[in-house]
Structures are given as C-alpha cells and as structure tokens.
mmCIF file of C-alpha atoms in Angstrom:
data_model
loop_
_atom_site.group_PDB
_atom_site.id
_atom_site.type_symbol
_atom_site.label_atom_id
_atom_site.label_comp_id
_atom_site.label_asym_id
_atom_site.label_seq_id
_atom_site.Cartn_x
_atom_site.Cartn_y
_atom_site.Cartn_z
ATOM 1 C CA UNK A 1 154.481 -58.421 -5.004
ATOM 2 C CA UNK A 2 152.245 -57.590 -8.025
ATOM 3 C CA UNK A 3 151.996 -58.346 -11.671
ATOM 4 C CA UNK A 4 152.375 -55.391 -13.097
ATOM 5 C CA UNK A 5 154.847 -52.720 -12.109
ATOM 6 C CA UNK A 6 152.929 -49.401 -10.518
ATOM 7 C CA UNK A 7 153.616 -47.599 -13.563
ATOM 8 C CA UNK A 8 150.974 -49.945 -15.207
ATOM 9 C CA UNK A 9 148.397 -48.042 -13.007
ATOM 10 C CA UNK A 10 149.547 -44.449 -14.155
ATOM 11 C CA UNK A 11 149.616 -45.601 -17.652
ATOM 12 C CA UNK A 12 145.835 -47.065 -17.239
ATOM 13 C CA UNK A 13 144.721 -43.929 -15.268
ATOM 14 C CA UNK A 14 146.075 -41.607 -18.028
ATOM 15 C CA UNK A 15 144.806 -43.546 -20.545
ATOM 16 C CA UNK A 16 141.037 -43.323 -19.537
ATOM 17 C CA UNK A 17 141.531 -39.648 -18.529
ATOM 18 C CA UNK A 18 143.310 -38.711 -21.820
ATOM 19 C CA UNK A 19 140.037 -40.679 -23.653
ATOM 20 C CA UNK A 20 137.526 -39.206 -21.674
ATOM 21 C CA UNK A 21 138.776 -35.750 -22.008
ATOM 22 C CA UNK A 22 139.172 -35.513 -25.734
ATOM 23 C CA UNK A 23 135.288 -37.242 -25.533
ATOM 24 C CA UNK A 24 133.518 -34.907 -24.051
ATOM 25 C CA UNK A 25 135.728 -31.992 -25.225
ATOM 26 C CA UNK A 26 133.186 -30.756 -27.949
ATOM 27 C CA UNK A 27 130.229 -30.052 -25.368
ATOM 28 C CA UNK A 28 132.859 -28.819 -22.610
ATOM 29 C CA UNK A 29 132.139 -25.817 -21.281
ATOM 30 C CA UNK A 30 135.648 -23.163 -21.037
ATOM 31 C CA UNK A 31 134.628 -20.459 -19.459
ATOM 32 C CA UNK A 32 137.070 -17.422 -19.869
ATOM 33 C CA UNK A 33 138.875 -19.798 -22.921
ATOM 34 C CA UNK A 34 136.085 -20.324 -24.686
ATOM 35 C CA UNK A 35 136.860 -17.228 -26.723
ATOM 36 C CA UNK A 36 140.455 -18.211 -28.075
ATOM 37 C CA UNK A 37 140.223 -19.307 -31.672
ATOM 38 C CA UNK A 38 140.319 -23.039 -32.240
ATOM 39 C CA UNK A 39 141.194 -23.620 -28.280
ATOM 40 C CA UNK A 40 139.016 -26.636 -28.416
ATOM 41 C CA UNK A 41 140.588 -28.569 -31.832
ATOM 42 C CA UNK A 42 144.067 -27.778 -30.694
ATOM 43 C CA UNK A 43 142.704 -29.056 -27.245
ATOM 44 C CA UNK A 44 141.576 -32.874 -28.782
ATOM 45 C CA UNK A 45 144.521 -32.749 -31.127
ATOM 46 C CA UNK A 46 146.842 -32.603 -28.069
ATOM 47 C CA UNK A 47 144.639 -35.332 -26.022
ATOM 48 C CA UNK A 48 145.077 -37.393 -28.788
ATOM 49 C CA UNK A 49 149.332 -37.073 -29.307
ATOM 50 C CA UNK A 50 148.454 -38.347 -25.452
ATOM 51 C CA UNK A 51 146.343 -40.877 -25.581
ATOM 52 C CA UNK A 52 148.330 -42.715 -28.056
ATOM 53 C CA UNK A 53 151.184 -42.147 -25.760
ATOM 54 C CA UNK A 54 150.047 -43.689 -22.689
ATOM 55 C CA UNK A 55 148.561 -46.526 -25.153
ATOM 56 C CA UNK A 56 151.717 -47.612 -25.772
ATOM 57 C CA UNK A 57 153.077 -47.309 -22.320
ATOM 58 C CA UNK A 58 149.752 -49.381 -20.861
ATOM 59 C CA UNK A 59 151.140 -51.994 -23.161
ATOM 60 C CA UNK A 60 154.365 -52.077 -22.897
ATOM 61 C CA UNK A 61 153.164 -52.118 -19.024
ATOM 62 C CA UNK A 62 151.400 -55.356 -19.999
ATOM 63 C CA UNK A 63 154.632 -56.933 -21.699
ATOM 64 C CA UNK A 64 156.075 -56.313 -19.360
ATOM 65 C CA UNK A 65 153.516 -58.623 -16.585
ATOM 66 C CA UNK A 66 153.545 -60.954 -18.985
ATOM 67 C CA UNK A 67 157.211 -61.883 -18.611
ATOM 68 C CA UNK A 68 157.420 -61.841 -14.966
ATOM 69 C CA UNK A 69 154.473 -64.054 -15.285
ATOM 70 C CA UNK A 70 156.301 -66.376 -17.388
ATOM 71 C CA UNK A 71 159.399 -66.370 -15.220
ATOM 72 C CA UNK A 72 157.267 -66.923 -12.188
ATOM 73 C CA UNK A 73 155.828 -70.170 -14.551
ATOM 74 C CA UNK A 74 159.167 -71.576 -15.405
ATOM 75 C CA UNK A 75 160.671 -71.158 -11.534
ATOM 76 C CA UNK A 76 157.787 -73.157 -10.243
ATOM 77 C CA UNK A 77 158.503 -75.787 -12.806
ATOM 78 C CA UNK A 78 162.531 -76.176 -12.058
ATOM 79 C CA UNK A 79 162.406 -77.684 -9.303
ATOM 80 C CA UNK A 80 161.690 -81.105 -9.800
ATOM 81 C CA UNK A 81 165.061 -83.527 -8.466
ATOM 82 C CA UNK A 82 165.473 -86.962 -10.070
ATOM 83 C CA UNK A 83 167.734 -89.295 -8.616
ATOM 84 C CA UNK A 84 170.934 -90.370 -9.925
ATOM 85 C CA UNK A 85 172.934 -93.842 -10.235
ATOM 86 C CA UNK A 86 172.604 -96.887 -8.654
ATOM 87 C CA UNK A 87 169.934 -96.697 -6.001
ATOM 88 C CA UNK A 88 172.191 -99.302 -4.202
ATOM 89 C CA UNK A 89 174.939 -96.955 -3.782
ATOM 90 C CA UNK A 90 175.926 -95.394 -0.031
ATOM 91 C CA UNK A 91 175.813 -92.187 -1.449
ATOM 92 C CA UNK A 92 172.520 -90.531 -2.681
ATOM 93 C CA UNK A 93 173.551 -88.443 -5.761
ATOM 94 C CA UNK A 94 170.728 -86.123 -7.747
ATOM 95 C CA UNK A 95 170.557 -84.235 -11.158
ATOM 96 C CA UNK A 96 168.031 -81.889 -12.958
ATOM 97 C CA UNK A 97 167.121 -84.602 -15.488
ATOM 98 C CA UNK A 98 165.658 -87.905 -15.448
ATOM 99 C CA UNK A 99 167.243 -91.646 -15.543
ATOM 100 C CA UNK A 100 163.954 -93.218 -14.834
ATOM 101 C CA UNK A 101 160.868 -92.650 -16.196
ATOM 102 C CA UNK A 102 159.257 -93.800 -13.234
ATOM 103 C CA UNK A 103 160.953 -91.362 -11.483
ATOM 104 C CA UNK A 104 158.762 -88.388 -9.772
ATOM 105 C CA UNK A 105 161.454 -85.882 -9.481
ATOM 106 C CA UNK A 106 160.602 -85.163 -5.774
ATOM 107 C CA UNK A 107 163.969 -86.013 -4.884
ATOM 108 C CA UNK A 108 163.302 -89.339 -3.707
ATOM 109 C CA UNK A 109 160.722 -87.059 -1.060
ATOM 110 C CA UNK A 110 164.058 -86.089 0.877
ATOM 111 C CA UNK A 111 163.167 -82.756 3.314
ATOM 112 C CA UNK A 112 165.086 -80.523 1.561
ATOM 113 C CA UNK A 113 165.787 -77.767 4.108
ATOM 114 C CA UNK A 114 163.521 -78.671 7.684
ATOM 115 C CA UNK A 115 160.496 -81.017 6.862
ATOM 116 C CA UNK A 116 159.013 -80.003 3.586
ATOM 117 C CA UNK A 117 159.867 -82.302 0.356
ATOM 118 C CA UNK A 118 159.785 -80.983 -2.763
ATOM 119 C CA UNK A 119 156.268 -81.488 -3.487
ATOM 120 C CA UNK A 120 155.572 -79.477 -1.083
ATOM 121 C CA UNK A 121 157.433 -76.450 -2.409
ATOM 122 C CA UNK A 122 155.640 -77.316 -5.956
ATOM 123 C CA UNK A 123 152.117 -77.347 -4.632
ATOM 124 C CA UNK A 124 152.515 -73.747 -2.604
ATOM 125 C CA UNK A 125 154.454 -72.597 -6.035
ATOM 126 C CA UNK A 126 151.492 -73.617 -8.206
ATOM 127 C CA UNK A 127 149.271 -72.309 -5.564
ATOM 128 C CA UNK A 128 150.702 -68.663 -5.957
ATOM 129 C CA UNK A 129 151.585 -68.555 -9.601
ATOM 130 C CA UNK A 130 147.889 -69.723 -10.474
ATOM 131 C CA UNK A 131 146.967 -66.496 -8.742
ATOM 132 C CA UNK A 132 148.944 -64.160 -10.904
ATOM 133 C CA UNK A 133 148.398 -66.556 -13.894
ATOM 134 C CA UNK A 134 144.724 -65.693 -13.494
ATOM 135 C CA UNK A 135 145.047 -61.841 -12.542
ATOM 136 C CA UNK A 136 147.262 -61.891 -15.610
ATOM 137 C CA UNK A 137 144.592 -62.996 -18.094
ATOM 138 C CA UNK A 138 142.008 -60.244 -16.104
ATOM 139 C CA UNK A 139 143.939 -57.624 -16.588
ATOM 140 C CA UNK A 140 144.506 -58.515 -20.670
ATOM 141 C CA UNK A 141 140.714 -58.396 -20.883
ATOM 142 C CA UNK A 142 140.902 -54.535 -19.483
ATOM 143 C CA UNK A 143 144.160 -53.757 -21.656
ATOM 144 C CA UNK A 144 142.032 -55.011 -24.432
ATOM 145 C CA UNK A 145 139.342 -52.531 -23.763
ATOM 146 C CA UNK A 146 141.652 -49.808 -22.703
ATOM 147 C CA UNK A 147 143.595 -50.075 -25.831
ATOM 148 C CA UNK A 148 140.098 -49.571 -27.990
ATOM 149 C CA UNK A 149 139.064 -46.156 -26.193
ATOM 150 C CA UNK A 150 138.410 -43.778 -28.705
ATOM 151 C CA UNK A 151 136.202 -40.582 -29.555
ATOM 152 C CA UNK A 152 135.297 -41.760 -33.049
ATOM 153 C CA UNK A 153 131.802 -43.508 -33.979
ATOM 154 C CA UNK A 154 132.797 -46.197 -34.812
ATOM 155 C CA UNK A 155 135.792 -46.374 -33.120
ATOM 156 C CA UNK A 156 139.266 -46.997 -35.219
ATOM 157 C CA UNK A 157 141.322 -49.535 -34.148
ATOM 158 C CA UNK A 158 139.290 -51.284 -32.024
ATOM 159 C CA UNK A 159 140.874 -54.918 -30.904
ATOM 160 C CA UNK A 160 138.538 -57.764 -30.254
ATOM 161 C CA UNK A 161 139.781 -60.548 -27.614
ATOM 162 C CA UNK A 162 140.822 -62.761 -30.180
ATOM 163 C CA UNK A 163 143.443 -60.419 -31.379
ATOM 164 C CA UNK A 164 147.239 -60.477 -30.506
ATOM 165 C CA UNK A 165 148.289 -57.384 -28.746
ATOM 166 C CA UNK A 166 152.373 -57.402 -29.538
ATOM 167 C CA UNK A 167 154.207 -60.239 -31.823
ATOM 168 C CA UNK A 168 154.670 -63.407 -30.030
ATOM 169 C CA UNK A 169 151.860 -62.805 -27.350
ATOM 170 C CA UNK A 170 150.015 -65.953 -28.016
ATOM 171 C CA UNK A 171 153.266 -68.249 -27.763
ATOM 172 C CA UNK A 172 153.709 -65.968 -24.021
ATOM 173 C CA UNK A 173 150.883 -67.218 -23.105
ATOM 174 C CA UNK A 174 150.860 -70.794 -23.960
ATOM 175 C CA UNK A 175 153.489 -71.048 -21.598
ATOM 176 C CA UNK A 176 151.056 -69.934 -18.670
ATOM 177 C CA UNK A 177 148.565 -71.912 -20.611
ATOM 178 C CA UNK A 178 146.008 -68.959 -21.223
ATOM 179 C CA UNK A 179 145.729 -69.651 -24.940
ATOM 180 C CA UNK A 180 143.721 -72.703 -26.456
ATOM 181 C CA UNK A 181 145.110 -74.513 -29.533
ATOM 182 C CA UNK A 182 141.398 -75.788 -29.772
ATOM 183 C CA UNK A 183 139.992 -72.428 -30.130
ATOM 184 C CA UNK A 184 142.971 -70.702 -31.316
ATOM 185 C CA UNK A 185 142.329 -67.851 -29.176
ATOM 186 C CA UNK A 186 143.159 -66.592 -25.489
ATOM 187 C CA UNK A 187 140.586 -68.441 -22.747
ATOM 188 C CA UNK A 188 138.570 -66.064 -21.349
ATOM 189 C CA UNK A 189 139.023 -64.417 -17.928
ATOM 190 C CA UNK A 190 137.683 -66.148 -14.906
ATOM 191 C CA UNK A 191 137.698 -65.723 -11.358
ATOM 192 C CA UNK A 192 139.782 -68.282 -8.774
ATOM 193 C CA UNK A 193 138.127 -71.521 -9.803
ATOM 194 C CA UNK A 194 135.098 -70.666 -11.956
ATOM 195 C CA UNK A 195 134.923 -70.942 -15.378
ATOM 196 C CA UNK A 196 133.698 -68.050 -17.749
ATOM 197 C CA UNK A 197 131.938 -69.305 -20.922
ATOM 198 C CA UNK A 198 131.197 -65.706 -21.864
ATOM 199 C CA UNK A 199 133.033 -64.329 -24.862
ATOM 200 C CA UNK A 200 135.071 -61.125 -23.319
ATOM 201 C CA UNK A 201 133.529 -58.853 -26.420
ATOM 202 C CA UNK A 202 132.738 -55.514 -26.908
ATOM 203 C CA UNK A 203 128.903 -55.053 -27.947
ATOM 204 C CA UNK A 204 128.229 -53.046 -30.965
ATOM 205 C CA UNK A 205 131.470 -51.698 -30.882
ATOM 206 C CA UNK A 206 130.233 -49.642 -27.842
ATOM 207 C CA UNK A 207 132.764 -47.154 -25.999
ATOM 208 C CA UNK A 208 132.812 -47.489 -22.003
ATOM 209 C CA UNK A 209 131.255 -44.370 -20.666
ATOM 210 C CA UNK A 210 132.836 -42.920 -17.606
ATOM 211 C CA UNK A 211 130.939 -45.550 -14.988
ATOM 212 C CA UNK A 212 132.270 -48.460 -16.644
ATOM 213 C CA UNK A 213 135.610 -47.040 -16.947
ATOM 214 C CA UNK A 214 135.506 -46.771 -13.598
ATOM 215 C CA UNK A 215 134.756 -50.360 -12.866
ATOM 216 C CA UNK A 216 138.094 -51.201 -14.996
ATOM 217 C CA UNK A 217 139.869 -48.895 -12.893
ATOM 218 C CA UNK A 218 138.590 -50.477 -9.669
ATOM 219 C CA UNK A 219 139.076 -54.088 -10.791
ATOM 220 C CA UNK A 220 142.686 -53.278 -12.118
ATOM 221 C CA UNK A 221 143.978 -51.798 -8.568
ATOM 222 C CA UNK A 222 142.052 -54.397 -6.685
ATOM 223 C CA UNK A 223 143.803 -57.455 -7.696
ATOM 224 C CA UNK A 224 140.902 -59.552 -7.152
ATOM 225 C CA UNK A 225 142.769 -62.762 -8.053
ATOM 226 C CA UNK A 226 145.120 -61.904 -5.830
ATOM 227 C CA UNK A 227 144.702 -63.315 -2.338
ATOM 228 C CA UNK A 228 146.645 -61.101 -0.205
ATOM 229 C CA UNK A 229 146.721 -63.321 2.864
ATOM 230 C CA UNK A 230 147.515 -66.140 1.733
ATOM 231 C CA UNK A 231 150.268 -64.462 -0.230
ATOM 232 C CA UNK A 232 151.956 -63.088 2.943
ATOM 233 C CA UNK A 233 150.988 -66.931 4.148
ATOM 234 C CA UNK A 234 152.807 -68.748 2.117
ATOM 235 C CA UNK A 235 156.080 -66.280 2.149
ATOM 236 C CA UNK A 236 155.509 -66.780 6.121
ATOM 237 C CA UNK A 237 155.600 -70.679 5.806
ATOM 238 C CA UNK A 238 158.156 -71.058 3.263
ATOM 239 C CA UNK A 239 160.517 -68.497 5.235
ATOM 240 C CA UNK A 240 160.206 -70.414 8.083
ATOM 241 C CA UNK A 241 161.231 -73.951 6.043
ATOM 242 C CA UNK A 242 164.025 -72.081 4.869
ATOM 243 C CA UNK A 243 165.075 -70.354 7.804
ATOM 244 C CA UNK A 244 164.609 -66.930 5.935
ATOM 245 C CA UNK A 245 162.518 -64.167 5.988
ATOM 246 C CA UNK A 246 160.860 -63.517 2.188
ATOM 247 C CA UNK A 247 159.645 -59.860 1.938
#
C-alpha cells in the first residue's frame, strides 16, 4: 500500500525531466539539428506546454494522497464502542456514541474477534496511519519544490512552504494534524519521531540542479517513513485476529 498512486512517480519523473531539459536547452549541443531554424525556441516552447502539464498532474497526484490520507485518519478514529443502557442489564448492548462521559469507547475492553480489544486495533491503526501521515507531509515538501522548477532567473511562480497548494489544503490537513493554528502554516517535515525546527525554504530562490533533483527523486520512491516490515507486520497480526488474510 502507498500514499500516492504510481502515477505520482511518472508525474514527478516527468516533471524534473521536462525542467531540466528546457534548462539546459540553450547550451545543448544538436548535432545534425542544430542547423534547422529556431529548432531550439520551438524546442523550450514545447518543454514548457509540458512541464506545466505534468505540474498539474504531480498535483493533482498529491490531492489525490492527501485524501486517502484523510480517509485512512477518519477509519482509525471510528472505531471507538461505547456501551449502551443499563450496565445491570443481561444483555450487553453498544452504539457509536457516548452515554457516559466516563466512558472509554473500548467496548467495555470486550475481544472483539479472538483476543484483541479495541484498543488494541486503535494503537496498531495509529501506529500505521502515523507512518503515511508523516510520508504525507515529506512528500508536500518535494511537491513544493517540484512545483517551483523553472528556467527563469528568478524563477516565476515560485511557492514557499507556507503557501496553500489547491483551495482547502490547509483544512485537509488539519484533519491529519500537519497544519499549526499557532503558526498558521504547515509543520515542517520530520522523520519517524524527530522533530525538524528547520524552515523547509528555498534559499535565494535557488533552482535544484540535477544532483539535488536527484535526491528528491530518491527520497520520493523510497518511502522513508514508510516501514515496510512492520507494515506487512501488522496486516500479518491483524489477519490473524480476524481470521483473514489482508493483502
């Protein structure tokens, strides 16, 4: 399972290729072409019809992690179970909302298929949502940069991490709380359980040259939030609660 569908990668991939290209196009050498009037103008001019493109792919990509993100948030926090009536009754009855404050919706820690209670099922949930939460947030910082590739000095349109990247992003991701009211801005990536106190800025309005651009290539297929193992771990214990196999 992944954030981001694999068309995200394509879209990232063609975006830096597109950018580089119509970069370096002026000094390129064409060999045979070179000869063929304006073959370099019509060149960047097409580059650029494709950059903007695969822009708007790469974040519609990005919307597009961002709500299976948020459904992943709100499924881990459904399935609290509050008891129901008269605790004296013979029959145990439950419901999705509370009579009791004092009530810890764990279903009165009932197994609810084998041995596992419902805190149980919440703490592996947070567990693996907190993964993608924080991939999630990563791979804004590189759609950030992405999104701000350009041949021009200075560039146009260059977005700065405070910025919202589609209407309604910031209220998305209050919900998987990566956005601070106190800063009113998104929190800055981080890795597992660190904290990053390092604004995620652009320096001088510098362009990535084809190294770095590499790096956010390598970090965006790598999934470093993403533990793998424990992943397939978790489907592996929680299958075997449920007497299913999760895939």
């Amino acid at each position: 399972m992944r954030v981001g569908p694999a068309a995200g990668d394509n879209q990232e991939l063609a975006s830096c290729s597109s950018g580089l290209t119509e970069r370096y196009m002026p000094s390129m050498e064409l060999g045979a072409l070179r000869d063929i009037p304006n073959i370099k103008k019509k060149a960047s001019q097409k580059l650029f019809k494709q950059q903007v493109l695969h822009r708007g792919k790469l974040l519609s990509s990005y919307k597009h992690m961002v709500s299976v993100v948020i459904h992943m948030v709100n499924i881990s926090r459904s399935m609290k179970c509050f008891l129901k009536g008269a605790s004296s009754s013979p029959l145990v009855h439950f419901s999705g909302y509370s009579e009791d404050k004092n009530d810890p919706g764990d279903g009165g820690g009932i197994p609810v298929f084998t041995f596992w209670t419902i805190s149980c099922f919440e703490e592996v949930a947070e567990e693996l949502v907190q993964m993608f939460i924080l991939e999630l947030n990563l791979k804004r910082l590189l759609v950030v940069e992405l999104l701000s590739i350009s041949c021009k000095v200075p560039p146009l349109n260059s977005l700065h991490w405070s910025d919202d990247l589609y209407p309604g992003e910031f209220s998305d991701l209050s919900i998987c709380n990566l956005y601070s009211e106190e800063t009113c801005k998104p929190v800055y990536p981080r890795l597992d359980d660190q904290k990053s106190e390092m604004p995620a800025a652009r320096f001088n309005n510098q362009q990535p040259d084809h190294d770095v651009l590499q790096v956010y290539l390598t970090t965006w297929l790598a999934e470093v939030n993403i533990d793998s193992d424990r992943v397939d771990e978790i489907f592996v214990e929680v299958g075997d609660e449920m007497h299913v196999t999760i895939s």
